mmCIF file of C-alpha atoms in Angstrom:
data_model
loop_
_atom_site.group_PDB
_atom_site.id
_atom_site.type_symbol
_atom_site.label_atom_id
_atom_site.label_comp_id
_atom_site.label_asym_id
_atom_site.label_seq_id
_atom_site.Cartn_x
_atom_site.Cartn_y
_atom_site.Cartn_z
ATOM 1 C CA MET A 381 52.509 -57.215 56.562
ATOM 2 C CA ALA A 382 54.579 -55.198 54.130
ATOM 3 C CA LYS A 383 54.529 -52.241 56.536
ATOM 4 C CA GLN A 384 56.354 -54.277 59.179
ATOM 5 C CA ARG A 385 59.578 -54.558 57.176
ATOM 6 C CA PRO A 386 62.562 -52.928 58.836
ATOM 7 C CA LYS A 387 63.697 -49.676 57.288
ATOM 8 C CA ASN A 388 66.947 -47.836 57.712
ATOM 9 C CA LEU A 389 67.061 -44.445 56.081
ATOM 10 C CA ASN A 390 69.621 -42.903 58.424
ATOM 11 C CA LEU A 391 72.499 -42.154 56.055
ATOM 12 C CA PHE A 392 74.948 -41.807 58.939
ATOM 13 C CA THR A 393 74.575 -45.470 59.814
ATOM 14 C CA ILE A 394 74.942 -46.660 56.199
ATOM 15 C CA GLN A 395 78.544 -47.321 55.271
ATOM 16 C CA PHE A 396 79.919 -47.758 51.804
ATOM 17 C CA PRO A 397 81.705 -51.082 51.400
ATOM 18 C CA LEU A 398 85.381 -50.729 50.411
ATOM 19 C CA PRO A 399 84.834 -51.740 46.742
ATOM 20 C CA ALA A 400 82.315 -48.868 46.434
ATOM 21 C CA ILE A 401 84.852 -46.411 47.858
ATOM 22 C CA ILE A 402 87.498 -47.751 45.444
ATOM 23 C CA SER A 403 85.042 -47.206 42.601
ATOM 24 C CA ILE A 404 84.080 -43.620 43.441
ATOM 25 C CA LEU A 405 87.742 -42.667 44.018
ATOM 26 C CA HIS A 406 88.515 -44.066 40.555
ATOM 27 C CA ARG A 407 86.007 -41.582 39.124
ATOM 28 C CA ILE A 408 87.240 -38.656 41.197
ATOM 29 C CA SER A 409 90.880 -39.338 40.306
ATOM 30 C CA GLY A 410 89.886 -39.670 36.633
ATOM 31 C CA VAL A 411 88.209 -36.256 36.590
ATOM 32 C CA ALA A 412 91.220 -34.759 38.409
ATOM 33 C CA LEU A 413 93.589 -36.237 35.812
ATOM 34 C CA PHE A 414 91.460 -34.771 33.016
ATOM 35 C CA LEU A 415 91.774 -31.322 34.626
ATOM 36 C CA PHE A 416 95.577 -31.772 34.777
ATOM 37 C CA ILE A 417 95.863 -32.353 30.982
ATOM 38 C CA PRO A 418 96.306 -28.658 30.013
ATOM 39 C CA LEU A 419 98.874 -28.102 32.810
ATOM 40 C CA VAL A 420 100.933 -31.131 31.774
ATOM 41 C CA LEU A 421 100.787 -30.141 28.099
ATOM 42 C CA GLY A 422 101.949 -26.623 29.028
ATOM 43 C CA ALA A 423 104.842 -28.017 31.075
ATOM 44 C CA LEU A 424 105.780 -30.394 28.225
ATOM 45 C CA LYS A 425 105.843 -27.473 25.761
ATOM 46 C CA LEU A 426 108.116 -25.393 28.027
ATOM 47 C CA SER A 427 110.410 -28.334 28.766
ATOM 48 C CA LEU A 428 110.982 -28.920 25.049
ATOM 49 C CA SER A 429 111.204 -25.267 23.883
ATOM 50 C CA SER A 430 114.733 -24.301 24.915
ATOM 51 C CA ALA A 431 117.382 -24.994 27.550
ATOM 52 C CA GLN A 432 116.477 -21.663 29.207
ATOM 53 C CA ASP A 433 112.762 -22.578 29.426
ATOM 54 C CA PHE A 434 113.669 -26.061 30.674
ATOM 55 C CA ASP A 435 115.742 -24.603 33.519
ATOM 56 C CA ASP A 436 113.101 -21.964 34.329
ATOM 57 C CA LEU A 437 110.420 -24.662 34.500
ATOM 58 C CA HIS A 438 112.665 -26.830 36.656
ATOM 59 C CA LEU A 439 113.193 -23.951 39.086
ATOM 60 C CA PHE A 440 109.471 -23.100 39.099
ATOM 61 C CA LEU A 441 108.479 -26.716 39.805
ATOM 62 C CA SER A 442 111.041 -26.977 42.637
ATOM 63 C CA SER A 443 109.061 -24.742 44.992
ATOM 64 C CA PRO A 444 107.314 -26.620 47.847
ATOM 65 C CA LEU A 445 103.848 -25.641 46.601
ATOM 66 C CA MET A 446 104.524 -26.915 43.072
ATOM 67 C CA LYS A 447 106.016 -30.135 44.480
ATOM 68 C CA LEU A 448 102.803 -30.637 46.417
ATOM 69 C CA LEU A 449 100.812 -30.107 43.186
ATOM 70 C CA ILE A 450 103.011 -32.641 41.341
ATOM 71 C CA TRP A 451 102.518 -35.099 44.192
ATOM 72 C CA GLY A 452 98.766 -34.563 43.928
ATOM 73 C CA PHE A 453 98.912 -35.258 40.214
ATOM 74 C CA LEU A 454 101.059 -38.374 40.694
ATOM 75 C CA SER A 455 98.761 -39.616 43.480
ATOM 76 C CA ALA A 456 95.707 -39.324 41.216
ATOM 77 C CA PHE A 457 97.654 -41.034 38.424
ATOM 78 C CA ILE A 458 98.923 -43.905 40.605
ATOM 79 C CA TYR A 459 95.512 -44.500 42.141
ATOM 80 C CA HIS A 460 93.712 -44.406 38.777
ATOM 81 C CA PHE A 461 96.366 -46.767 37.349
ATOM 82 C CA PHE A 462 95.939 -49.490 39.999
ATOM 83 C CA ALA A 463 92.156 -49.127 40.292
ATOM 84 C CA GLY A 464 92.121 -49.471 36.481
ATOM 85 C CA ILE A 465 94.106 -52.721 36.688
ATOM 86 C CA ARG A 466 91.486 -53.945 39.171
ATOM 87 C CA HIS A 467 88.829 -53.230 36.538
ATOM 88 C CA LEU A 468 90.754 -55.110 33.852
ATOM 89 C CA LEU A 469 91.143 -58.085 36.223
ATOM 90 C CA MET A 470 87.422 -58.062 36.980
ATOM 91 C CA ASP A 471 86.751 -58.147 33.222
ATOM 92 C CA VAL A 472 88.435 -61.556 33.178
ATOM 93 C CA HIS A 473 86.564 -62.525 36.379
ATOM 94 C CA VAL A 474 89.442 -62.130 38.790
ATOM 95 C CA GLY A 475 88.217 -60.596 42.033
ATOM 96 C CA ASP A 476 84.566 -60.139 41.091
ATOM 97 C CA GLU A 477 83.088 -62.284 43.854
ATOM 98 C CA LEU A 478 82.263 -61.144 47.392
ATOM 99 C CA LYS A 479 85.375 -62.455 49.194
ATOM 100 C CA SER A 480 87.891 -61.942 46.377
ATOM 101 C CA GLY A 481 86.301 -58.561 45.570
ATOM 102 C CA GLN A 482 86.977 -57.328 49.088
ATOM 103 C CA LEU A 483 90.509 -58.709 48.959
ATOM 104 C CA PHE A 484 91.281 -56.984 45.634
ATOM 105 C CA ALA A 485 89.723 -53.734 46.868
ATOM 106 C CA LYS A 486 92.094 -53.874 49.876
ATOM 107 C CA LEU A 487 95.046 -54.736 47.627
ATOM 108 C CA THR A 488 94.259 -51.782 45.332
ATOM 109 C CA MET A 489 94.213 -49.466 48.350
ATOM 110 C CA VAL A 490 97.434 -50.813 49.892
ATOM 111 C CA ILE A 491 99.441 -50.909 46.641
ATOM 112 C CA SER A 492 98.285 -47.382 45.706
ATOM 113 C CA ILE A 493 99.242 -45.981 49.115
ATOM 114 C CA VAL A 494 102.696 -47.616 48.931
ATOM 115 C CA PHE A 495 103.377 -46.171 45.461
ATOM 116 C CA ILE A 496 101.966 -42.741 46.420
ATOM 117 C CA LEU A 497 104.398 -42.658 49.380
ATOM 118 C CA LEU A 498 107.270 -43.757 47.100
ATOM 119 C CA ALA A 499 106.330 -40.977 44.655
ATOM 120 C CA GLY A 500 106.472 -38.491 47.534
ATOM 121 C CA ILE A 501 109.974 -39.699 48.452
ATOM 122 C CA TRP A 502 111.009 -39.472 44.775
ATOM 123 C CA ILE A 503 109.840 -35.840 44.482
ATOM 124 C CA TRP A 504 111.436 -34.616 47.736
ATOM 125 C CA MET B 476 66.320 -42.847 13.478
ATOM 126 C CA VAL B 477 68.114 -39.699 14.584
ATOM 127 C CA LYS B 478 71.592 -40.339 15.909
ATOM 128 C CA SER B 479 73.049 -37.856 18.363
ATOM 129 C CA VAL B 480 76.675 -36.817 17.928
ATOM 130 C CA LEU B 481 76.879 -36.422 21.692
ATOM 131 C CA GLY B 482 76.642 -40.118 22.206
ATOM 132 C CA VAL B 483 73.091 -40.668 23.396
ATOM 133 C CA ASN B 484 72.839 -43.672 21.082
ATOM 134 C CA HIS B 485 76.290 -44.977 21.917
ATOM 135 C CA GLN B 486 77.280 -48.516 21.224
ATOM 136 C CA GLY B 487 78.206 -49.703 24.704
ATOM 137 C CA LEU B 488 80.516 -52.487 23.594
ATOM 138 C CA THR B 489 82.593 -50.134 21.435
ATOM 139 C CA ASP B 490 82.985 -47.753 24.402
ATOM 140 C CA TRP B 491 83.926 -50.607 26.680
ATOM 141 C CA LEU B 492 86.568 -51.843 24.241
ATOM 142 C CA ILE B 493 88.017 -48.387 23.480
ATOM 143 C CA GLN B 494 88.275 -47.652 27.220
ATOM 144 C CA ARG B 495 90.288 -50.835 27.818
ATOM 145 C CA VAL B 496 92.533 -50.706 24.747
ATOM 146 C CA SER B 497 93.375 -47.038 25.425
ATOM 147 C CA ALA B 498 94.045 -47.879 29.086
ATOM 148 C CA VAL B 499 96.560 -50.594 28.165
ATOM 149 C CA ILE B 500 98.324 -48.297 25.651
ATOM 150 C CA MET B 501 98.615 -45.547 28.286
ATOM 151 C CA MET B 502 99.855 -48.027 30.908
ATOM 152 C CA LEU B 503 102.678 -49.231 28.656
ATOM 153 C CA TYR B 504 103.699 -45.684 27.693
ATOM 154 C CA SER B 505 103.606 -44.275 31.215
ATOM 155 C CA VAL B 506 105.475 -47.193 32.777
ATOM 156 C CA GLY B 507 108.148 -46.736 30.070
ATOM 157 C CA LEU B 508 108.373 -42.978 30.645
ATOM 158 C CA PHE B 509 108.554 -43.355 34.454
ATOM 159 C CA ALA B 510 111.287 -45.980 34.057
ATOM 160 C CA TYR B 511 113.228 -43.546 31.854
ATOM 161 C CA LEU B 512 112.814 -40.702 34.367
ATOM 162 C CA ILE B 513 113.896 -42.885 37.297
ATOM 163 C CA MET B 514 116.984 -44.066 35.374
ATOM 164 C CA HIS B 515 117.941 -40.456 34.488
ATOM 165 C CA PRO B 516 117.932 -38.590 37.831
ATOM 166 C CA GLY B 517 119.825 -35.444 36.726
ATOM 167 C CA LEU B 518 117.987 -35.163 33.420
ATOM 168 C CA ASP B 519 119.018 -32.082 31.392
ATOM 169 C CA TYR B 520 117.476 -30.331 28.395
ATOM 170 C CA ALA B 521 119.746 -31.968 25.798
ATOM 171 C CA GLU B 522 118.833 -35.525 26.862
ATOM 172 C CA TRP B 523 115.123 -34.720 27.222
ATOM 173 C CA HIS B 524 115.055 -32.973 23.821
ATOM 174 C CA ALA B 525 116.918 -35.872 22.196
ATOM 175 C CA LEU B 526 114.382 -38.336 23.612
ATOM 176 C CA PHE B 527 111.451 -36.486 22.023
ATOM 177 C CA SER B 528 113.371 -35.941 18.770
ATOM 178 C CA SER B 529 113.282 -39.633 17.929
ATOM 179 C CA LYS B 530 110.551 -40.752 15.537
ATOM 180 C CA CYS B 531 109.686 -43.685 17.796
ATOM 181 C CA MET B 532 109.038 -41.462 20.811
ATOM 182 C CA LYS B 533 106.965 -39.028 18.743
ATOM 183 C CA LEU B 534 104.823 -41.853 17.424
ATOM 184 C CA ALA B 535 104.427 -43.401 20.892
ATOM 185 C CA THR B 536 103.525 -40.020 22.401
ATOM 186 C CA LEU B 537 100.970 -39.359 19.662
ATOM 187 C CA LEU B 538 99.436 -42.780 20.272
ATOM 188 C CA PHE B 539 99.339 -42.004 24.013
ATOM 189 C CA ILE B 540 97.627 -38.627 23.400
ATOM 190 C CA LEU B 541 95.026 -40.205 21.106
ATOM 191 C CA SER B 542 94.331 -42.896 23.717
ATOM 192 C CA LEU B 543 94.111 -40.229 26.419
ATOM 193 C CA LEU B 544 91.572 -38.187 24.450
ATOM 194 C CA PHE B 545 89.296 -41.148 23.691
ATOM 195 C CA HIS B 546 89.645 -42.406 27.289
ATOM 196 C CA SER B 547 88.772 -38.946 28.693
ATOM 197 C CA TRP B 548 85.803 -38.594 26.357
ATOM 198 C CA ILE B 549 84.245 -41.873 27.520
ATOM 199 C CA GLY B 550 85.120 -41.283 31.178
ATOM 200 C CA MET B 551 83.894 -37.693 31.359
ATOM 201 C CA TRP B 552 80.796 -38.503 29.271
ATOM 202 C CA THR B 553 79.912 -41.222 31.792
ATOM 203 C CA VAL B 554 80.413 -38.865 34.731
ATOM 204 C CA PHE B 555 78.291 -36.134 33.094
ATOM 205 C CA THR B 556 75.422 -38.476 32.207
ATOM 206 C CA ASP B 557 75.462 -39.935 35.730
ATOM 207 C CA TYR B 558 75.435 -36.717 37.743
ATOM 208 C CA ILE B 559 74.175 -33.836 35.584
ATOM 209 C CA LYS B 560 70.397 -34.021 35.432
ATOM 210 C CA SER B 561 69.742 -30.866 33.397
ATOM 211 C CA PHE B 562 69.848 -31.615 29.663
ATOM 212 C CA LEU B 563 70.980 -28.104 28.750
ATOM 213 C CA LEU B 564 73.841 -28.031 31.258
ATOM 214 C CA ARG B 565 74.932 -31.515 30.170
ATOM 215 C CA LEU B 566 74.880 -30.444 26.527
ATOM 216 C CA VAL B 567 76.986 -27.355 27.278
ATOM 217 C CA LEU B 568 79.486 -29.409 29.319
ATOM 218 C CA GLN B 569 79.766 -32.078 26.643
ATOM 219 C CA VAL B 570 80.331 -29.530 23.873
ATOM 220 C CA PHE B 571 82.939 -27.823 26.056
ATOM 221 C CA LEU B 572 84.560 -31.226 26.728
ATOM 222 C CA LEU B 573 84.673 -32.075 23.027
ATOM 223 C CA LEU B 574 86.187 -28.677 22.150
ATOM 224 C CA SER B 575 88.800 -29.047 24.943
ATOM 225 C CA LEU B 576 89.817 -32.471 23.646
ATOM 226 C CA ILE B 577 90.201 -31.105 20.101
ATOM 227 C CA VAL B 578 92.306 -28.214 21.416
ATOM 228 C CA PHE B 579 94.472 -30.660 23.460
ATOM 229 C CA PHE B 580 95.006 -32.787 20.356
ATOM 230 C CA PHE B 581 96.212 -29.883 18.206
ATOM 231 C CA ALA B 582 98.313 -28.497 21.073
ATOM 232 C CA ALA B 583 100.009 -31.891 21.411
ATOM 233 C CA LEU B 584 100.632 -32.066 17.642
ATOM 234 C CA TRP B 585 102.105 -28.544 17.745
ATOM 235 C CA ILE B 586 104.381 -29.450 20.684
ATOM 236 C CA LEU B 587 105.655 -32.651 19.043
ATOM 237 C CA TRP B 588 106.029 -30.905 15.677
ATOM 238 C CA GLY B 589 108.222 -28.231 17.262
ATOM 239 C CA VAL B 590 110.800 -30.671 18.670
#
C-alpha cells in the first residue's frame, strides 16, 4: 500500500513558494552586505580624510561602473531592510499564516522593488 | 562540559534577541543617515566632516558598527552551519569571519578617532 503513494522528484516541476524565495534572498543579500563592509569602511575613511580625498572619491564613484556597484549595494541593503521588517512582524505574529504570509511576502517584494527603483533614480 | 568559542553550544534565545535588537539599532541609524543625505544633495567635505565631528554622531556610528558586527556574526554563522558540511572548512571560515569582524571594528574606531 505504501508503495502506491504518488511521488514527485522532478525538481523542475517543484516551485518554491514566494515566502521561500523572500527568505533565501534575505540570506543572499545579507552575505552580499557583509562582503561590502570593507569597501564601505574604506570609502568612509577616504571621505573623512581630507577635502582632496573627498573630491577624488566623489569623482571615482561618479563613473557608470561605480554607480552600478553602489546601486547593487543599495539594492541589497533595501531588500534586506524590508525583508527584515517582515521577520520582525512575524515575531509578533503578523503575517505568519498561509494567506497573510503570502500577502506580506508580496508586499515585501513590491515595496523593495519600488525603493530599489527610487534608489536608482537618486544615484543617476 | 566543553564549551566551544565558535558557538556550537550557542544559546539560541540570546542570538535571536541580539539579531533583533541590532537590527532595530541599524534601522534607526540608516534611516537617519539616508534622510540626512537626501536633505543635503550637494554635500561637501566641510559639512560631511562636521557631521562626523560631533560626539553624538560618533557615538551613534560606534553603536551602529557594534550592532553590525554582532548581526553579521550571527547571520554568517547561521549561513556557514547550514551550507558548509566539512567541519574543517567551517572552522577555517568561522575563524576568518571572526578575525575580519575584529579588523572591521578597529578600522572603524581608527576612522572615527581620526575625524
